[in-house]
Amino acid sequence: MKVLLSTKMKTQGKAGVKQVIVSFGATVFALALGMLLIYAIGFDPFSAAVAMVDGAFGGKNAFGETLVKMTPLIFTGMSYALASRCGLTNLGMEGQLYMGALAGTATGIYVSGLPAALHLPLTILAGFLGGALWGLIAGALKVRFGASEIITTVMLNTIAISFIDYMVNGPMIEPPGINCQTQPVRSTAQLPNLISGTRAHWGFVIAIVFVVLFWLFLWRSKRGYEVRVAGLNLSAARYSGIHTDKNILLVMFLAGGLAGLAGCNEILGIQIRMIPEISPGYGFDGIAVSLIGNNTPVGIVIGALLFGAFRAGGNRMQIRAKVPNAIVSVVQALVIFAVVASQMLLDKWNEYQMKKINRQESEVA
Amino acid sequence: MGVILEMENICKQFPGVLANDCICFSVKEGEVHALLGENGAGKSTLMNILCGLYKPTSGEIRLEGETVRFNSARDAMERGIGMVHQHFMLIPTMTVTENCLIGDKEGSSIKLDRKEAGRRLKELAERYGMEIDPDAIVGTLSVGEMQRVEIIKALFRGAKILILDEPTAVLTPQEARALFKMIRALTDNQFTVIFISHKLDEVKEISDRVTVLRLGTVVGTYDIDQCSVEELARLMVGRDIHFDAVTRQQPVGDTLLEVNNLSLHREKSNEGKLLEDLTFEVHKGEILGIAGVDGNGQAELVECLTGIRSASSGEALYQGKDLLKLSTRDIMSNDVSHIPQDRQKTGLVMPMTLVENFALQDYYKKDFGKGALMNWIGVEERSAKLIQDFSVKTPSPYELAQNLSGGNQQKVVVAREISRQPKLLIAMHPTRGLDVGAVEYIHNQLIDQRDKGVGIVLVSTEMEEIMRLSDRIIVLYEGRAMGCVRPSETTVEEMGLMMGGRTLDDIRKGSIKETSVEEKMM
């Protein structure tokens, strides 16, 4: 047993370490390119970098802000990764996030008389279900009619965002109806502060708990095994008798729920009330986070940290080094390109090495 | 009739396989020249070289005496060589005319003259007795009509030599007759046709000369008048088959699987059947071989028996249950194992570890973890044992399946399926693409299972494998059983004839008739 486990560590550990080094190298390379770009448009790249790092990690407040930005990204990153593991492309995180936020807000406002110990979990559950049911629609359309989830999820985004616009301006508007926002959620449904003096809230802890659940589901549960088999090889899944339709429904439900939690936590921890533009694109950044993290739990947390830091540090960079915030988006794009390209190159390299080894073996034989 | 095309000493080396070994092949103008051979004989490779898709490793192609080199299919097309592939290369949403114009260099580069092209198409079609509407959308046409479009497309682009790759494989008998008429009309007009096939009767009927390929080499070129179908069969299958029939330990047992009138229709039921009225039995401790040229219903049969596809009618009784009505999961959990035809596409999940692959069939059972969670440590122990027992060469049970050699990958599949201790084992091409050692190993495993009383359905296109291992053999041709024979009571010639579409009854009656004729003459 011990011997076997150690070989497991060796084979998988070695590959993992290589992957981390290559991804890290690619990120550094992309950041260097970004600095070159800042220099090219006439700013001082070093003061920009210092301002960026300071804004993301310099002190309690800055770090708290990074955690705040990171939390929804962990959820949307997991949402995309989960669907991706099942061979699905979920582009509907933004809409699922909004629906989760709406369901959470409604439960937070209209359910009354419960202690926080009940009201808060109930609200979070509602947030999960709001996103999950929205995701399930795309899953059902795929299973029933063969509609591509890539298209339906994007369409559902538009519907969700418009629907929230309507709800916030109409049925749920805060009386007397001057500002287009809902009334605040009850204090029993709000997420407590995590680090005093910052905006960081317990939503981050919930996110980390869900990362563990995400790992447990995909790599330790039987259903997760089915999902991964179907995602990698549909023909093998049918051969083994795996019910692929059922898994599509389940995965779209869970992925929607994760994105819903991103929105719900943002409401319960930061905004306190529903407003029309609750997400500055957390849903779409989730794709990048998942890509950088290679759909692995730890990778997603690291990817979310990086993108959270960009968002938190970007403001500081604009104020202090006068570099336009838009440059942050460019650097983000560079990071995505570099990391994804490096992973592909790594795969090619491994394949080449394997061929070489096989050739040598056959020559010896 | 002069020689129009010569291929001289063509060799084509693929990694690990010499697909064409010094092939010499010549075609006369205006003839129908058949290219006959089993799967893997090198027919398609040779034709892909001729039409510019592959470059030969060595050798030379001469067209009307002039040496030519093709760098692409377009080069070959410009020299008048057109190929009609088995899988049509048409765009279903476009009209016949538009499809023919794709890649056409003539005419203005800005304006598409559909009208003029349509008129020319119609003219061509009428001249060679083909009915076709140039404005029809290709997707609405029947398979036979699509093939006609492919032929016209080649003619439209100026082909003088037409290569037809197994053209009748997708056609109904009526459509095939219409095709033969077209071919005759073409050769009457000085076109040359190369006809790739493994169907003996067809070859006999349509061609003027035939070149037989076997294992990448030319067996010979013959005038069709001088060859009987029986001779063609022997030439195609060839080689003395050594079947040191494996000695049996015990007699076969009771009936295990009873298949009655199993049929499978195509999606459009008017396009013929994929499987037609198959009836057979498998006994305990018996290997039933399913022989035949690839694509004659073997894959469909296996898919029906394992619940991957649902049959149109019939039944398959096994332990009091009808397999055709059960889901794959239900079948597999009833002591049935399945070695699928493609280990990489179906049998294994290539980017997963061996441990994960060993769990593929039984992960949901209690032995692999109680409740909703997997017991990976238990699976790992099981995997380590299987790796040792079946001597799979791998650095660790956590190696990815894709990093193993083909033989070791297949051992993983075989180990997994056999370790499930099946009562019925369905094995399709279990040794395809493996080296001699691995083949031997897997054969011994199958024999072992047979001796333990497992009923085995062995689907294979390898004649030697089938003859050596099977107790009885059923030959499939276009989804129908041509006959059921014991390997000791049949000949290579008989097998070849059945694989080419003659029923056993016809063959045996025929041979009696022939001898009786001879007797009379004497």
mmCIF file of N, CA and C in Angstrom, chain A residues 1-9 11-12 216-243 247 347 350-351 354 358 361 365, chain B residues 308 328-329 332 338-340 344-353 356-357 359-361 363-366 368-374 376-377 380-381 384 393 396-399 403 413 416-417:
data_model
loop_
_atom_site.group_PDB
_atom_site.id
_atom_site.type_symbol
_atom_site.label_atom_id
_atom_site.label_comp_id
_atom_site.label_asym_id
_atom_site.label_seq_id
_atom_site.Cartn_x
_atom_site.Cartn_y
_atom_site.Cartn_z
ATOM 1 N N MET A 1 0.814 -1.222 0.000
ATOM 2 C CA MET A 1 0.000 0.000 0.000
ATOM 3 C C MET A 1 0.843 1.266 0.000
ATOM 4 N N LYS A 2 1.754 1.320 1.016
ATOM 5 C CA LYS A 2 2.582 2.523 1.130
ATOM 6 C C LYS A 2 3.383 2.738 -0.150
ATOM 7 N N VAL A 3 3.887 1.621 -0.643
ATOM 8 C CA VAL A 3 4.693 1.715 -1.863
ATOM 9 C C VAL A 3 3.857 2.320 -2.985
ATOM 10 N N LEU A 4 2.623 1.806 -3.109
ATOM 11 C CA LEU A 4 1.770 2.271 -4.196
ATOM 12 C C LEU A 4 1.461 3.751 -4.063
ATOM 13 N N LEU A 5 1.101 4.158 -2.835
ATOM 14 C CA LEU A 5 0.757 5.561 -2.656
ATOM 15 C C LEU A 5 1.936 6.455 -2.990
ATOM 16 N N SER A 6 3.122 5.986 -2.650
ATOM 17 C CA SER A 6 4.280 6.826 -2.955
ATOM 18 C C SER A 6 4.500 6.915 -4.466
ATOM 19 N N THR A 7 4.212 5.830 -5.190
ATOM 20 C CA THR A 7 4.352 5.949 -6.649
ATOM 21 C C THR A 7 3.287 6.883 -7.204
ATOM 22 N N LYS A 8 2.125 6.884 -6.547
ATOM 23 C CA LYS A 8 1.078 7.806 -6.991
ATOM 24 C C LYS A 8 1.573 9.247 -6.852
ATOM 25 N N MET A 9 2.140 9.524 -5.659
ATOM 26 C CA MET A 9 2.667 10.860 -5.431
ATOM 27 C C MET A 9 3.690 11.191 -6.510
ATOM 28 N N THR A 11 4.191 9.898 -9.652
ATOM 29 C CA THR A 11 3.718 10.125 -11.026
ATOM 30 C C THR A 11 2.870 11.378 -11.125
ATOM 31 N N GLN A 12 1.923 11.496 -10.175
ATOM 32 C CA GLN A 12 1.017 12.638 -10.305
ATOM 33 C C GLN A 12 1.685 13.907 -9.802
ATOM 34 N N LEU A 216 -14.441 16.971 -3.668
ATOM 35 C CA LEU A 216 -15.007 15.728 -3.152
ATOM 36 C C LEU A 216 -15.966 15.121 -4.168
ATOM 37 N N PHE A 217 -16.778 15.963 -4.780
ATOM 38 C CA PHE A 217 -17.761 15.472 -5.740
ATOM 39 C C PHE A 217 -17.074 14.865 -6.963
ATOM 40 N N LEU A 218 -16.159 15.621 -7.555
ATOM 41 C CA LEU A 218 -15.591 15.168 -8.826
ATOM 42 C C LEU A 218 -14.619 14.007 -8.660
ATOM 43 N N TRP A 219 -13.827 14.022 -7.583
ATOM 44 C CA TRP A 219 -12.757 13.026 -7.522
ATOM 45 C C TRP A 219 -12.981 11.936 -6.492
ATOM 46 N N ARG A 220 -14.005 12.092 -5.667
ATOM 47 C CA ARG A 220 -14.225 11.059 -4.670
ATOM 48 C C ARG A 220 -15.586 10.391 -4.775
ATOM 49 N N SER A 221 -16.535 11.026 -5.455
ATOM 50 C CA SER A 221 -17.868 10.417 -5.490
ATOM 51 C C SER A 221 -18.046 9.623 -6.773
ATOM 52 N N LYS A 222 -18.974 8.685 -6.710
ATOM 53 C CA LYS A 222 -19.251 7.855 -7.878
ATOM 54 C C LYS A 222 -19.886 8.678 -8.992
ATOM 55 N N ARG A 223 -20.783 9.588 -8.578
ATOM 56 C CA ARG A 223 -21.433 10.402 -9.576
ATOM 57 C C ARG A 223 -20.420 11.310 -10.278
ATOM 58 N N GLY A 224 -19.471 11.828 -9.493
ATOM 59 C CA GLY A 224 -18.444 12.686 -10.068
ATOM 60 C C GLY A 224 -17.573 11.916 -11.059
ATOM 61 N N TYR A 225 -17.314 10.657 -10.734
ATOM 62 C CA TYR A 225 -16.551 9.802 -11.644
ATOM 63 C C TYR A 225 -17.296 9.652 -12.970
ATOM 64 N N GLU A 226 -18.602 9.399 -12.870
ATOM 65 C CA GLU A 226 -19.424 9.305 -14.086
ATOM 66 C C GLU A 226 -19.304 10.569 -14.922
ATOM 67 N N VAL A 227 -19.410 11.711 -14.221
ATOM 68 C CA VAL A 227 -19.367 12.990 -14.915
ATOM 69 C C VAL A 227 -18.039 13.140 -15.659
ATOM 70 N N ARG A 228 -16.941 12.779 -14.995
ATOM 71 C CA ARG A 228 -15.645 12.950 -15.645
ATOM 72 C C ARG A 228 -15.481 11.990 -16.819
ATOM 73 N N VAL A 229 -15.959 10.749 -16.650
ATOM 74 C CA VAL A 229 -15.866 9.796 -17.771
ATOM 75 C C VAL A 229 -16.643 10.336 -18.975
ATOM 76 N N ALA A 230 -17.869 10.789 -18.715
ATOM 77 C CA ALA A 230 -18.704 11.283 -19.817
ATOM 78 C C ALA A 230 -18.067 12.509 -20.465
ATOM 79 N N GLY A 231 -17.419 13.332 -19.649
ATOM 80 C CA GLY A 231 -16.800 14.538 -20.194
ATOM 81 C C GLY A 231 -15.601 14.226 -21.069
ATOM 82 N N LEU A 232 -14.877 13.164 -20.729
ATOM 83 C CA LEU A 232 -13.659 12.849 -21.485
ATOM 84 C C LEU A 232 -13.932 11.922 -22.659
ATOM 85 N N ASN A 233 -14.909 11.051 -22.526
ATOM 86 C CA ASN A 233 -15.138 10.062 -23.574
ATOM 87 C C ASN A 233 -16.580 9.565 -23.519
ATOM 88 N N LEU A 234 -17.407 10.173 -24.330
ATOM 89 C CA LEU A 234 -18.833 9.867 -24.325
ATOM 90 C C LEU A 234 -19.089 8.419 -24.720
ATOM 91 N N SER A 235 -18.276 7.941 -25.654
ATOM 92 C CA SER A 235 -18.458 6.582 -26.147
ATOM 93 C C SER A 235 -18.169 5.569 -25.034
ATOM 94 N N ALA A 236 -17.121 5.821 -24.245
ATOM 95 C CA ALA A 236 -16.810 4.941 -23.121
ATOM 96 C C ALA A 236 -17.923 5.007 -22.074
ATOM 97 N N ALA A 237 -18.503 6.181 -21.907
ATOM 98 C CA ALA A 237 -19.576 6.326 -20.923
ATOM 99 C C ALA A 237 -20.779 5.478 -21.322
ATOM 100 N N ARG A 238 -21.118 5.500 -22.613
ATOM 101 C CA ARG A 238 -22.254 4.688 -23.074
ATOM 102 C C ARG A 238 -21.930 3.208 -22.917
ATOM 103 N N TYR A 239 -20.704 2.856 -23.242
ATOM 104 C CA TYR A 239 -20.245 1.467 -23.162
ATOM 105 C C TYR A 239 -20.379 0.955 -21.737
ATOM 106 N N SER A 240 -20.098 1.816 -20.768
ATOM 107 C CA SER A 240 -20.182 1.387 -19.380
ATOM 108 C C SER A 240 -21.608 1.501 -18.838
ATOM 109 N N GLY A 241 -22.519 2.032 -19.648
ATOM 110 C CA GLY A 241 -23.908 2.126 -19.211
ATOM 111 C C GLY A 241 -24.214 3.349 -18.378
ATOM 112 N N ILE A 242 -23.395 4.363 -18.494
ATOM 113 C CA ILE A 242 -23.635 5.590 -17.735
ATOM 114 C C ILE A 242 -24.777 6.367 -18.377
ATOM 115 N N HIS A 243 -25.669 6.856 -17.520
ATOM 116 C CA HIS A 243 -26.829 7.599 -17.985
ATOM 117 C C HIS A 243 -26.400 9.034 -18.257
ATOM 118 N N ASN A 247 -26.794 12.951 -16.126
ATOM 119 C CA ASN A 247 -25.624 13.697 -15.657
ATOM 120 C C ASN A 247 -25.599 15.120 -16.194
ATOM 121 N N ASP A 347 1.380 20.007 -23.033
ATOM 122 C CA ASP A 347 0.789 18.757 -23.507
ATOM 123 C C ASP A 347 1.558 18.211 -24.700
ATOM 124 N N ASN A 350 4.860 16.824 -23.548
ATOM 125 C CA ASN A 350 4.707 15.522 -22.903
ATOM 126 C C ASN A 350 4.498 14.425 -23.930
ATOM 127 N N GLU A 351 3.657 14.736 -24.926
ATOM 128 C CA GLU A 351 3.359 13.765 -25.968
ATOM 129 C C GLU A 351 4.648 13.388 -26.711
ATOM 130 N N MET A 354 6.817 11.215 -24.597
ATOM 131 C CA MET A 354 6.266 9.867 -24.513
ATOM 132 C C MET A 354 6.620 9.080 -25.757
ATOM 133 N N ASN A 358 8.734 5.635 -26.005
ATOM 134 C CA ASN A 358 8.203 4.438 -26.645
ATOM 135 C C ASN A 358 9.106 3.953 -27.766
ATOM 136 N N GLU A 361 12.078 2.270 -26.331
ATOM 137 C CA GLU A 361 11.711 0.951 -25.830
ATOM 138 C C GLU A 361 11.613 -0.048 -26.962
ATOM 139 N N ALA A 365 13.700 -3.403 -27.578
ATOM 140 C CA ALA A 365 13.035 -4.690 -27.740
ATOM 141 C C ALA A 365 13.410 -5.267 -29.098
ATOM 142 N N ILE B 308 -26.388 -0.946 -26.363
ATOM 143 C CA ILE B 308 -25.986 0.394 -26.775
ATOM 144 C C ILE B 308 -26.933 0.907 -27.858
ATOM 145 N N THR B 328 -27.802 -1.057 -21.067
ATOM 146 C CA THR B 328 -26.411 -1.512 -21.014
ATOM 147 C C THR B 328 -26.027 -1.869 -19.580
ATOM 148 N N ARG B 329 -26.402 -0.993 -18.654
ATOM 149 C CA ARG B 329 -26.036 -1.238 -17.258
ATOM 150 C C ARG B 329 -26.630 -2.546 -16.761
ATOM 151 N N MET B 332 -24.709 -5.515 -18.366
ATOM 152 C CA MET B 332 -23.363 -5.694 -17.845
ATOM 153 C C MET B 332 -23.366 -6.196 -16.401
ATOM 154 N N HIS B 338 -17.737 -7.172 -22.054
ATOM 155 C CA HIS B 338 -17.687 -6.702 -23.436
ATOM 156 C C HIS B 338 -16.313 -6.096 -23.705
ATOM 157 N N ILE B 339 -15.579 -6.694 -24.611
ATOM 158 C CA ILE B 339 -14.326 -6.097 -25.061
ATOM 159 C C ILE B 339 -14.661 -5.349 -26.348
ATOM 160 N N PRO B 340 -14.702 -4.020 -26.311
ATOM 161 C CA PRO B 340 -15.219 -3.285 -27.468
ATOM 162 C C PRO B 340 -14.219 -3.232 -28.616
ATOM 163 N N GLN B 344 -9.275 2.527 -27.806
ATOM 164 C CA GLN B 344 -8.964 3.925 -27.526
ATOM 165 C C GLN B 344 -10.211 4.798 -27.529
ATOM 166 N N LYS B 345 -11.138 4.480 -28.432
ATOM 167 C CA LYS B 345 -12.329 5.329 -28.505
ATOM 168 C C LYS B 345 -13.383 4.913 -27.496
ATOM 169 N N THR B 346 -13.447 3.633 -27.158
ATOM 170 C CA THR B 346 -14.543 3.153 -26.335
ATOM 171 C C THR B 346 -14.082 2.435 -25.071
ATOM 172 N N GLY B 347 -13.100 1.582 -25.213
ATOM 173 C CA GLY B 347 -12.737 0.698 -24.103
ATOM 174 C C GLY B 347 -12.066 1.402 -22.950
ATOM 175 N N LEU B 348 -11.376 2.495 -23.247
ATOM 176 C CA LEU B 348 -10.615 3.185 -22.215
ATOM 177 C C LEU B 348 -10.946 4.668 -22.267
ATOM 178 N N VAL B 349 -10.758 5.314 -21.124
ATOM 179 C CA VAL B 349 -10.793 6.771 -21.118
ATOM 180 C C VAL B 349 -9.329 7.203 -21.113
ATOM 181 N N MET B 350 -8.848 7.601 -22.277
ATOM 182 C CA MET B 350 -7.402 7.764 -22.455
ATOM 183 C C MET B 350 -6.746 8.752 -21.488
ATOM 184 N N PRO B 351 -7.356 9.918 -21.206
ATOM 185 C CA PRO B 351 -6.665 10.837 -20.301
ATOM 186 C C PRO B 351 -6.851 10.485 -18.820
ATOM 187 N N MET B 352 -7.398 9.326 -18.510
ATOM 188 C CA MET B 352 -7.539 8.945 -17.107
ATOM 189 C C MET B 352 -6.483 7.912 -16.726
ATOM 190 N N THR B 353 -6.278 7.770 -15.414
ATOM 191 C CA THR B 353 -5.267 6.820 -14.945
ATOM 192 C C THR B 353 -5.775 5.392 -15.111
ATOM 193 N N GLU B 356 -8.414 4.500 -12.566
ATOM 194 C CA GLU B 356 -9.755 4.970 -12.923
ATOM 195 C C GLU B 356 -10.344 4.127 -14.047
ATOM 196 N N ASN B 357 -9.500 3.687 -14.973
ATOM 197 C CA ASN B 357 -10.002 2.863 -16.063
ATOM 198 C C ASN B 357 -10.428 1.473 -15.600
ATOM 199 N N ALA B 359 -11.930 0.892 -13.010
ATOM 200 C CA ALA B 359 -13.214 1.013 -12.311
ATOM 201 C C ALA B 359 -14.374 1.191 -13.275
ATOM 202 N N LEU B 360 -14.082 1.336 -14.563
ATOM 203 C CA LEU B 360 -15.103 1.799 -15.514
ATOM 204 C C LEU B 360 -16.388 0.966 -15.516
ATOM 205 N N GLN B 361 -16.271 -0.351 -15.422
ATOM 206 C CA GLN B 361 -17.486 -1.174 -15.553
ATOM 207 C C GLN B 361 -18.218 -1.394 -14.233
ATOM 208 N N TYR B 363 -17.749 0.540 -11.100
ATOM 209 C CA TYR B 363 -17.557 1.559 -10.069
ATOM 210 C C TYR B 363 -18.766 1.731 -9.162
ATOM 211 N N TYR B 364 -19.949 1.413 -9.687
ATOM 212 C CA TYR B 364 -21.170 1.676 -8.920
ATOM 213 C C TYR B 364 -21.452 0.578 -7.902
ATOM 214 N N LYS B 365 -20.676 -0.519 -7.975
ATOM 215 C CA LYS B 365 -20.957 -1.638 -7.077
ATOM 216 C C LYS B 365 -20.352 -1.403 -5.695
ATOM 217 N N LYS B 366 -20.834 -2.143 -4.717
ATOM 218 C CA LYS B 366 -20.387 -1.965 -3.333
ATOM 219 C C LYS B 366 -18.888 -2.195 -3.166
ATOM 220 N N PHE B 368 -16.591 -1.293 -4.839
ATOM 221 C CA PHE B 368 -15.785 -0.141 -5.241
ATOM 222 C C PHE B 368 -16.070 1.066 -4.356
ATOM 223 N N GLY B 369 -16.730 0.858 -3.239
ATOM 224 C CA GLY B 369 -17.001 1.964 -2.326
ATOM 225 C C GLY B 369 -18.443 1.949 -1.909
ATOM 226 N N LYS B 370 -18.640 2.104 -0.600
ATOM 227 C CA LYS B 370 -20.021 2.084 -0.108
ATOM 228 C C LYS B 370 -20.637 3.459 -0.277
ATOM 229 N N GLY B 371 -21.941 3.490 -0.512
ATOM 230 C CA GLY B 371 -22.636 4.760 -0.617
ATOM 231 C C GLY B 371 -22.237 5.527 -1.854
ATOM 232 N N ALA B 372 -22.179 6.839 -1.704
ATOM 233 C CA ALA B 372 -21.957 7.688 -2.871
ATOM 234 C C ALA B 372 -20.485 7.874 -3.191
ATOM 235 N N LEU B 373 -19.620 7.497 -2.262
ATOM 236 C CA LEU B 373 -18.187 7.778 -2.481
ATOM 237 C C LEU B 373 -17.440 6.557 -2.997
ATOM 238 N N MET B 374 -16.409 6.826 -3.760
ATOM 239 C CA MET B 374 -15.548 5.767 -4.277
ATOM 240 C C MET B 374 -14.524 5.396 -3.213
ATOM 241 N N TRP B 376 -11.171 4.574 -3.480
ATOM 242 C CA TRP B 376 -10.099 4.499 -4.470
ATOM 243 C C TRP B 376 -8.948 3.626 -4.004
ATOM 244 N N ILE B 377 -8.744 3.546 -2.673
ATOM 245 C CA ILE B 377 -7.646 2.704 -2.195
ATOM 246 C C ILE B 377 -7.927 1.251 -2.538
ATOM 247 N N GLU B 380 -7.377 0.750 -6.150
ATOM 248 C CA GLU B 380 -5.946 0.740 -6.448
ATOM 249 C C GLU B 380 -5.344 -0.638 -6.191
ATOM 250 N N GLU B 381 -5.748 -1.252 -5.068
ATOM 251 C CA GLU B 381 -5.219 -2.587 -4.761
ATOM 252 C C GLU B 381 -5.635 -3.573 -5.848
ATOM 253 N N ALA B 384 -3.605 -2.916 -8.972
ATOM 254 C CA ALA B 384 -2.223 -3.395 -8.871
ATOM 255 C C ALA B 384 -2.176 -4.902 -9.106
ATOM 256 N N LYS B 393 2.505 -3.762 -18.821
ATOM 257 C CA LYS B 393 3.747 -3.021 -18.593
ATOM 258 C C LYS B 393 3.446 -1.540 -18.373
ATOM 259 N N SER B 396 3.370 2.655 -13.237
ATOM 260 C CA SER B 396 2.574 2.734 -12.007
ATOM 261 C C SER B 396 1.105 2.617 -12.348
ATOM 262 N N PRO B 397 0.280 2.210 -11.385
ATOM 263 C CA PRO B 397 -1.158 2.146 -11.662
ATOM 264 C C PRO B 397 -1.753 3.524 -11.916
ATOM 265 N N TYR B 398 -0.975 4.550 -11.599
ATOM 266 C CA TYR B 398 -1.484 5.907 -11.799
ATOM 267 C C TYR B 398 -1.000 6.527 -13.103
ATOM 268 N N GLU B 399 -0.438 5.695 -13.970
ATOM 269 C CA GLU B 399 -0.064 6.191 -15.291
ATOM 270 C C GLU B 399 -1.353 6.437 -16.086
ATOM 271 N N ASN B 403 -0.656 6.819 -22.175
ATOM 272 C CA ASN B 403 0.801 6.680 -22.235
ATOM 273 C C ASN B 403 1.255 5.236 -22.398
ATOM 274 N N VAL B 413 -7.925 -3.519 -20.893
ATOM 275 C CA VAL B 413 -9.335 -3.771 -21.186
ATOM 276 C C VAL B 413 -9.680 -5.238 -20.921
ATOM 277 N N ARG B 416 -9.711 -6.067 -17.224
ATOM 278 C CA ARG B 416 -10.907 -5.543 -16.566
ATOM 279 C C ARG B 416 -12.122 -6.421 -16.873
ATOM 280 N N GLU B 417 -12.286 -6.771 -18.143
ATOM 281 C CA GLU B 417 -13.485 -7.513 -18.527
ATOM 282 C C GLU B 417 -13.464 -8.940 -18.002
#
